[in-house]
Structure formats: structure tokens, C-alpha cells
Amino acid sequence: MTKAPDESPVAGELGRLIARRIALTGPISLADFTAEALAHPRLGYYRRALPVGAAGDFTTAPEVSQMFGEMVGAWVADRWLAMGRPAPVRLVELGPGRGTLMADALRATRGVPGFHAAVDLHLVEINDRLRLAQADALASFSPALAPAWHGRFEDVPAGPLLLIANEFFDALPVRQFERTPAGWAERMVGLADDGETLRLALAPGVSPFSALLPADAPVGAQAELSEPCRALAAAIGARLRRDGGWALIVDYGHDGALGSSLQAVRRHRAADLLDRPGETDLSAHVDFAALAEAAGTRSFGPVGQGAFLLALGIAERARTLKARATPQQRDALDAALARLIDSDQMGTLFRVLAVGDDGSAAPPGFPDTPLDPRTDVA
Ligand code: SAH
């Protein structure tokens, strides 16, 4: 989305704070801008908004249907069995939103002998209002499965790990670059001539990040790079190598492709990147190749979300649910299934990466490994 040149982005309080910072210290990277816009302690978008769901700014797979969380639950329980049923096991979700995925995953795994007794639940979330929503969503599993909340993954206590992240990495800041005849230059957020309107401009000179970007791109090409995504993947990989376990990362993304994907969404509609920071969601496609490399341990995929869910049995699950549904509910189930798996909906744009290594075959959902029958969703 580009705006007509005479329209300037609307600033709001956080926009004015960012403009003052730039006036004092000079242009900032889009990553720094995004970090402020999303996570500023008082005014950041993820600190105060209720972003997910029909009333928020976007809808996510667990909000489309309970079947998504059920399949993820079955996968996680399967991995726990494959790990040799460690107790306790840290079951961690990064950015649980309204808590829907975890609630569906736990409900679906009630019948897995010993699993709930082994689970020690940890949620990584910076939004206090969402923490309350998560507590509500998970209330029926308390006190046995009462979650502990953390602001950062690094604060989750040591021990065998089962980690889930749906649409979390896409909310971490990215830098953007454009290829010039001299090399890669970084896109920065600076100020227009009026000294207060935020404006995008290329930094002069070649970026020191060029070493991490493709050398042979044509002039005009764009590229993105996310240090926070890589750092988090590295931290997760290090934990998995040390304590054992698995991580399942679901997001929309690519494999190190060129292009710019950072986008702004407000109330289910595209907005200008610099418009109303703190009131607008900013997200970027996740570079799965970079995540897998940074994790530094064995990984599987990414596979399309549709293929992953079908391999886990979502079509059979839909049939079971439909068998006891009203005609109206049946239509809703069909629509939800299509939305999750069809390639013109979420089926291929969204991808699934598994990280972990127990020396055995690929985990379920990644070519040809069936689920452990003991994890059957009831
Ligand atoms: N996984 C949920 C929500 C996705 S939205 C779902 O699929 O519906 C992103 C989630 O990550 C929200 O819960 C948001 O508050 C949280 N979040 C965003 N940035 C974060 C950060 N830096 N640290 C911790 N949580 C964050």
C-alpha cells in the first residue's frame, strides 16, 4: 500500500514520541520503528490492543476452528511419547493470543495417559489483557495445569521442552534493504522537511548487513532480515540441544526469498507502515531458512500448513465432528477446513517447521511419519 504523496501518516502519541527520538538521534531502522510500534512499554500495539479475532485486527488459524489446536495438541503429545514421556516437560507457547490454541490442544490430549500430569505450562506474552484472556481460556485446566507467564522465552525454566509458536515470529521486527548500484542500502524511518512527519528513506551508502544478503541481486531488488527472529531461533535451538524436546513453528513465510513483506493492518484492512504506530499491527513474512539455520539443530520442513494438517488427520476429524453436527454447523466445519488447508487460503502461504532431534525419523506431519495412535483426538 502506498499513499498519495500529499497524504501524511497520522502520528498519534507514539508517532510523536518516535519523531522526537529521530529529531534527536537521527533516522532509525524499520526494525527499531517496529520494535517501538509493537512493544513500547506503554503505547506499543501488543501491549494494549486485543489484536486477534473478529473484533480485533486479524484472525488466526486457532480462531478459525478448534481443529487446528486439536491437531497441534496431538502432535505435541506424540512428541512427548517419542521423547520417552519426560516429567516434568515444559509445554511452552510463544504469543498465545486469546489462549484458544492451547485450550484446544489440552482438551484434545486429556486422554493421553500421563501427559497432563507431566505438563508444566509456560506462556510467553507481553500483553496484560491477553494474559487475562489466556487465564480465562485455560481456567478449566486449573489448578493442575495453571500456567506461568513470562515476558521472554529465555525466562522459561530449564528442562525438556515442547514449544508451540503460531503467528509469533511474524510479529518480530525486520530490517528492510534495497539494492542500489553501489550495493544493499537500508530503508530507514526519518523525518520529512516539516521536522515531524515520519517518512521512509534509504540510508546513504552500503549497509554493513550486505554480507548477510544475496550478492547477485538486481538493482531495485528488496530484501528483509530479522535479527530478533534469528536470535530467538538460536535460543530455542540451544535449549533443545541441551535439554531435549521439540519446537513447532507455524507462520506465513518464505525460504530466504528476496522481496519486501512488512505490512500494516488495522481492523482487517491494509494501512500505511508509518500510520498510527501503536494502533496498527505490523508483521512480516518469516524467513524459515534463516530460522532453521539459526536454530543450529535438526529441523523438518517447512511444509505447507494444509499438508501438515491433512497428514495429522484433520479431514477425518472434520468428518467426526460433522457426524454429530447440525446442517448449519456442517457448513461451518467445511468452510473452516477449507480455510485452514486450501492452497488459495491458508494451506500453502502458512508453513510449519519442526525443530528437534531425537535421532529418529521425521515427526508426524513431515513426510510419511504417522501419529502415535495413543494420541488420538477424542
Ligand atoms: N498465537 C496466537 C496469537 C498470535 S498474535 C494465535 O494464533 O491466535 C501474536 C501474539 O504474540 C499475541 O499474543 C501478542 O501479544 C504476542 N506478542 C507479540 N510480540 C511479543 C513479544 N515480543 N513477546 C511476547 N509476546 C509477544
XYZ file of C-alpha atoms and ligand atoms in Angstrom:
404
model
C 0.000 0.000 0.000
C 1.429 3.361 -0.946
C -0.198 6.623 -0.122
C -0.649 9.628 -2.327
C 2.398 11.886 -1.754
C 0.333 14.697 -0.296
C -1.134 12.467 2.419
C 0.994 12.170 5.519
C 0.744 9.334 8.014
C -1.247 10.034 11.156
C 1.075 10.078 14.131
C -0.791 9.756 17.443
C 1.098 9.901 20.742
C 3.595 7.128 19.954
C 4.223 8.560 16.474
C 5.124 11.904 18.060
C 7.472 10.180 20.537
C 9.206 8.348 17.690
C 9.502 11.579 15.681
C 11.105 13.317 18.680
C 13.593 10.455 19.053
C 14.508 10.709 15.363
C 14.879 14.500 15.630
C 17.363 13.964 18.462
C 19.347 10.958 17.256
C 18.732 10.625 13.515
C 16.830 8.127 11.335
C 16.074 4.683 12.793
C 15.812 1.294 11.082
C 12.399 -0.162 10.266
C 13.251 -2.825 12.856
C 13.678 -0.172 15.566
C 10.491 1.526 14.402
C 8.592 -1.794 14.550
C 10.001 -2.612 17.989
C 8.645 0.733 19.280
C 5.347 0.455 17.412
C 4.612 -3.075 18.671
C 6.315 -3.316 22.046
C 6.730 0.204 23.505
C 6.071 -0.462 27.228
C 3.064 1.882 27.472
C 1.869 2.595 23.939
C 3.023 -0.428 21.875
C 0.392 -2.233 19.821
C 0.934 -5.605 21.503
C 0.970 -4.013 24.965
C -2.579 -2.744 24.840
C -4.592 -3.910 21.869
C -6.708 -7.049 21.665
C -5.471 -7.785 18.154
C -6.823 -11.249 17.402
C -10.343 -12.221 16.331
C -13.282 -10.666 14.551
C -13.308 -7.617 16.835
C -9.534 -7.160 16.526
C -7.276 -6.531 13.561
C -6.714 -10.054 12.222
C -7.879 -13.683 12.561
C -5.579 -16.648 13.124
C -5.831 -20.409 12.486
C -6.814 -21.390 16.058
C -9.591 -18.775 15.879
C -10.841 -20.295 12.606
C -11.501 -23.722 14.120
C -10.873 -25.865 17.201
C -9.458 -28.481 14.809
C -6.225 -26.502 14.446
C -5.393 -26.644 18.164
C -6.519 -30.263 18.329
C -4.065 -31.289 15.598
C -1.247 -29.332 17.240
C -2.135 -30.973 20.570
C -1.933 -34.437 19.028
C 1.459 -33.559 17.513
C 2.821 -32.287 20.794
C 1.600 -35.347 22.728
C 3.129 -37.602 20.064
C 6.478 -35.853 20.515
C 6.206 -36.274 24.302
C 5.719 -40.021 23.827
C 8.642 -40.086 21.367
C 10.812 -38.287 23.956
C 10.155 -41.111 26.422
C 7.449 -39.341 28.460
C 9.655 -36.955 30.461
C 8.080 -35.486 33.615
C 8.016 -32.633 34.045
C 8.035 -31.367 30.483
C 7.870 -27.618 29.846
C 4.986 -27.033 27.471
C 5.618 -23.517 26.172
C 3.592 -21.333 23.854
C 5.012 -18.127 22.426
C 2.378 -15.411 21.957
C -0.751 -17.450 22.814
C -3.189 -14.702 21.759
C -6.571 -15.482 23.311
C -5.368 -18.871 24.560
C -7.547 -20.727 22.073
C -4.856 -22.945 20.565
C -3.570 -24.096 23.963
C -7.088 -24.714 25.307
C -7.964 -26.858 22.260
C -4.617 -28.678 22.421
C -5.055 -29.512 26.108
C -8.678 -30.590 25.681
C -7.664 -32.879 22.808
C -4.872 -34.538 24.798
C -6.805 -35.264 28.002
C -6.918 -38.922 27.037
C -3.155 -39.357 26.576
C -2.145 -41.319 29.704
C 0.234 -39.362 31.912
C 0.586 -36.362 29.595
C -1.293 -33.732 31.581
C 0.312 -34.920 34.803
C 3.726 -34.328 33.218
C 2.976 -30.913 31.703
C 4.340 -27.757 33.281
C 2.721 -24.932 31.321
C 4.553 -21.704 30.382
C 3.161 -18.863 28.277
C 5.354 -16.127 26.812
C 3.237 -12.998 26.415
C 3.816 -9.247 26.782
C 0.170 -8.173 26.635
C -1.510 -7.994 30.073
C -5.026 -8.028 28.628
C -4.222 -11.128 26.586
C -2.715 -12.781 29.685
C -6.131 -12.377 31.319
C -7.863 -13.816 28.243
C -5.432 -16.756 28.305
C -6.109 -17.370 32.012
C -9.845 -17.441 31.227
C -9.436 -19.776 28.250
C -7.374 -22.195 30.352
C -9.376 -21.892 33.591
C -10.943 -25.325 33.210
C -7.476 -26.957 33.366
C -6.547 -25.208 36.638
C -5.148 -25.694 39.161
C -3.313 -28.778 37.853
C -2.251 -27.033 34.650
C -2.108 -23.418 35.857
C 0.216 -21.536 33.508
C 3.227 -19.430 34.459
C 3.686 -16.289 32.341
C 6.957 -14.812 31.108
C 7.885 -11.799 29.019
C 10.677 -13.651 27.224
C 11.400 -17.230 26.169
C 14.777 -17.042 27.935
C 12.958 -16.895 31.304
C 11.280 -20.295 30.885
C 12.979 -22.663 33.378
C 15.347 -25.346 32.086
C 14.119 -28.847 31.271
C 12.750 -30.890 28.373
C 10.799 -28.626 26.073
C 7.719 -28.776 23.870
C 7.285 -25.389 22.237
C 4.499 -24.042 20.029
C 4.502 -20.720 18.185
C 1.665 -19.772 15.837
C 1.925 -16.353 14.192
C 4.550 -15.233 16.694
C 7.731 -14.834 14.644
C 5.909 -12.640 12.106
C 5.464 -10.033 14.856
C 9.205 -9.659 15.445
C 10.985 -6.677 13.856
C 12.651 -6.889 10.424
C 15.126 -4.614 8.694
C 14.473 -3.783 5.034
C 17.012 -3.216 2.283
C 17.006 -2.052 -1.310
C 19.637 -2.897 -3.877
C 21.290 0.219 -5.335
C 24.056 0.318 -7.959
C 26.555 0.577 -5.079
C 25.109 -2.379 -3.111
C 22.430 -3.015 -0.467
C 21.174 0.141 1.304
C 18.885 0.027 4.346
C 15.438 1.625 4.356
C 15.208 3.934 7.353
C 12.478 5.912 9.083
C 13.368 9.606 9.110
C 11.523 12.903 9.148
C 10.022 14.969 6.338
C 11.087 18.604 5.905
C 8.470 19.727 8.430
C 10.603 18.027 11.095
C 7.726 15.953 12.488
C 6.144 13.741 9.825
C 7.605 10.226 9.650
C 8.973 9.299 6.249
C 10.808 6.341 4.682
C 14.158 6.966 3.002
C 17.216 4.930 2.011
C 20.276 5.323 4.202
C 23.237 6.677 2.231
C 25.971 4.166 1.500
C 26.165 0.401 1.564
C 24.762 -1.354 4.651
C 27.092 -3.428 6.841
C 24.341 -6.105 6.681
C 25.154 -6.606 2.976
C 27.347 -9.539 3.935
C 24.179 -11.401 5.013
C 22.229 -10.591 1.829
C 22.455 -12.161 -1.653
C 25.381 -10.727 -3.606
C 23.854 -11.115 -7.072
C 20.501 -9.280 -6.731
C 19.437 -6.816 -9.452
C 19.266 -3.081 -8.751
C 15.861 -2.256 -7.263
C 15.520 -5.637 -5.501
C 14.302 -5.601 -1.907
C 15.284 -7.841 0.974
C 14.496 -8.305 4.645
C 16.418 -9.587 7.596
C 15.247 -10.172 11.159
C 17.858 -10.309 13.893
C 15.245 -10.943 16.642
C 13.854 -13.952 14.709
C 17.337 -15.398 14.318
C 18.270 -14.735 17.941
C 15.099 -16.404 19.237
C 15.528 -19.416 16.928
C 19.120 -19.715 18.165
C 17.963 -19.611 21.809
C 15.303 -22.271 21.167
C 17.796 -24.446 19.272
C 20.332 -24.166 22.104
C 17.676 -25.207 24.658
C 16.603 -28.169 22.541
C 20.190 -29.333 22.173
C 20.825 -29.007 25.901
C 17.556 -30.287 27.406
C 15.898 -32.166 24.542
C 12.482 -31.664 23.038
C 10.702 -30.220 20.043
C 9.502 -26.890 18.689
C 6.667 -26.409 16.209
C 6.689 -23.069 14.426
C 3.733 -22.077 12.236
C 3.661 -18.823 10.325
C 3.349 -17.315 6.884
C 6.667 -17.129 5.229
C 9.268 -17.961 2.637
C 12.659 -19.604 2.262
C 15.115 -16.750 2.132
C 13.394 -15.189 -0.881
C 14.005 -11.593 -1.929
C 11.204 -9.046 -1.622
C 9.550 -6.874 0.975
C 6.734 -8.306 3.047
C 6.464 -5.980 6.040
C 2.835 -4.906 6.144
C 0.500 -2.869 8.297
C -3.035 -3.993 9.127
C -5.707 -2.210 11.104
C -9.239 -3.559 11.525
C -8.694 -6.282 8.902
C -7.518 -3.713 6.289
C -4.134 -2.719 4.890
C -2.705 0.506 6.277
C 0.419 2.602 5.750
C 3.526 1.242 7.523
C 4.128 4.502 9.343
C 0.493 5.286 10.103
C -0.597 5.421 13.775
C 2.221 3.405 15.321
C 0.844 1.557 18.348
C -2.641 1.292 16.838
C -1.636 -0.734 13.790
C -0.373 -4.283 13.535
C 2.925 -4.685 11.712
C 4.066 -8.094 10.536
C 6.469 -9.618 8.036
C 6.734 -12.974 6.326
C 9.019 -15.289 8.259
C 12.267 -16.455 6.661
C 12.114 -20.158 7.541
C 15.521 -20.896 6.020
C 17.061 -18.328 8.375
C 15.152 -19.775 11.369
C 16.277 -23.322 10.620
C 19.875 -22.218 10.155
C 19.884 -20.140 13.334
C 18.363 -22.985 15.373
C 21.522 -24.924 14.640
C 19.970 -28.328 15.188
C 17.994 -30.746 13.053
C 14.793 -29.342 11.572
C 11.994 -30.688 9.400
C 10.065 -28.762 6.778
C 8.815 -26.206 6.351
C 5.777 -27.925 4.891
C 2.530 -26.184 3.947
C 0.005 -25.879 6.763
C -2.538 -27.737 4.628
C -0.267 -30.746 4.053
C 0.714 -30.777 7.733
C -2.870 -30.731 8.999
C -4.025 -33.343 6.465
C -1.174 -35.671 7.462
C -2.272 -35.321 11.095
C -5.819 -36.317 10.210
C -7.763 -33.059 10.124
C -10.078 -34.346 7.359
C -11.064 -37.373 9.494
C -11.526 -35.090 12.491
C -13.837 -32.843 10.456
C -15.875 -35.892 9.422
C -16.239 -36.986 13.055
C -17.367 -33.530 14.126
C -19.764 -33.263 11.184
C -21.384 -36.581 12.031
C -22.797 -35.060 15.201
C -23.445 -31.549 13.866
C -26.477 -29.637 12.581
C -26.564 -28.818 8.828
C -25.525 -25.251 9.646
C -22.595 -26.441 11.769
C -21.598 -28.824 8.975
C -21.324 -25.946 6.521
C -19.262 -24.003 9.053
C -16.932 -27.002 9.539
C -16.467 -27.372 5.775
C -15.679 -23.678 5.441
C -13.231 -23.757 8.357
C -11.480 -26.846 6.999
C -11.137 -25.224 3.572
C -9.797 -22.053 5.132
C -7.118 -23.936 7.052
C -5.944 -26.304 4.300
C -6.813 -24.983 0.826
C -3.883 -23.605 -1.102
C -5.763 -20.458 -2.091
C -6.467 -19.827 1.609
C -4.062 -20.644 4.489
C -2.863 -24.018 3.188
C 0.393 -23.081 1.487
C 1.168 -19.486 2.456
C 1.303 -20.700 6.057
C 4.103 -23.122 6.735
C 5.136 -25.411 9.527
C 8.678 -26.026 10.729
C 9.621 -28.607 13.357
C 12.896 -28.277 15.210
C 14.290 -31.113 17.287
C 16.403 -34.188 17.124
C 15.848 -37.411 18.962
C 17.879 -39.318 16.404
C 14.743 -40.899 14.972
C 12.670 -40.395 11.846
C 10.807 -37.230 10.903
C 7.980 -36.222 13.252
C 4.349 -36.668 12.150
C 3.149 -34.198 9.531
C 6.560 -34.121 7.877
C 6.627 -36.570 5.023
C 5.456 -40.032 5.914
C 5.547 -40.320 9.665
C 2.174 -41.293 11.176
C 0.952 -40.072 14.555
C 1.325 -42.334 17.563
C -2.145 -43.951 17.813
C -2.199 -43.222 21.544
C -2.619 -39.501 20.773
C -5.992 -39.957 19.050
C -8.122 -36.824 19.429
C -11.263 -37.732 21.357
N -0.755 -17.354 18.620
C -1.978 -16.577 18.683
C -1.744 -15.069 18.612
C -0.913 -14.527 17.503
S -0.727 -12.753 17.619
C -2.931 -17.048 17.620
O -2.525 -17.791 16.752
O -4.097 -16.649 17.661
C 0.866 -12.589 18.391
C 0.886 -12.911 19.862
O 2.216 -12.695 20.346
C -0.011 -12.061 20.751
O -0.425 -12.839 21.833
C 0.949 -10.962 21.196
O 0.515 -10.254 22.315
C 2.215 -11.754 21.412
N 3.466 -10.995 21.272
C 3.796 -10.154 20.268
N 5.056 -9.719 20.399
C 5.543 -10.311 21.506
C 6.822 -10.295 22.158
N 7.812 -9.543 21.700
N 6.983 -11.055 23.251
C 5.969 -11.822 23.726
N 4.749 -11.878 23.153
C 4.536 -11.142 22.068
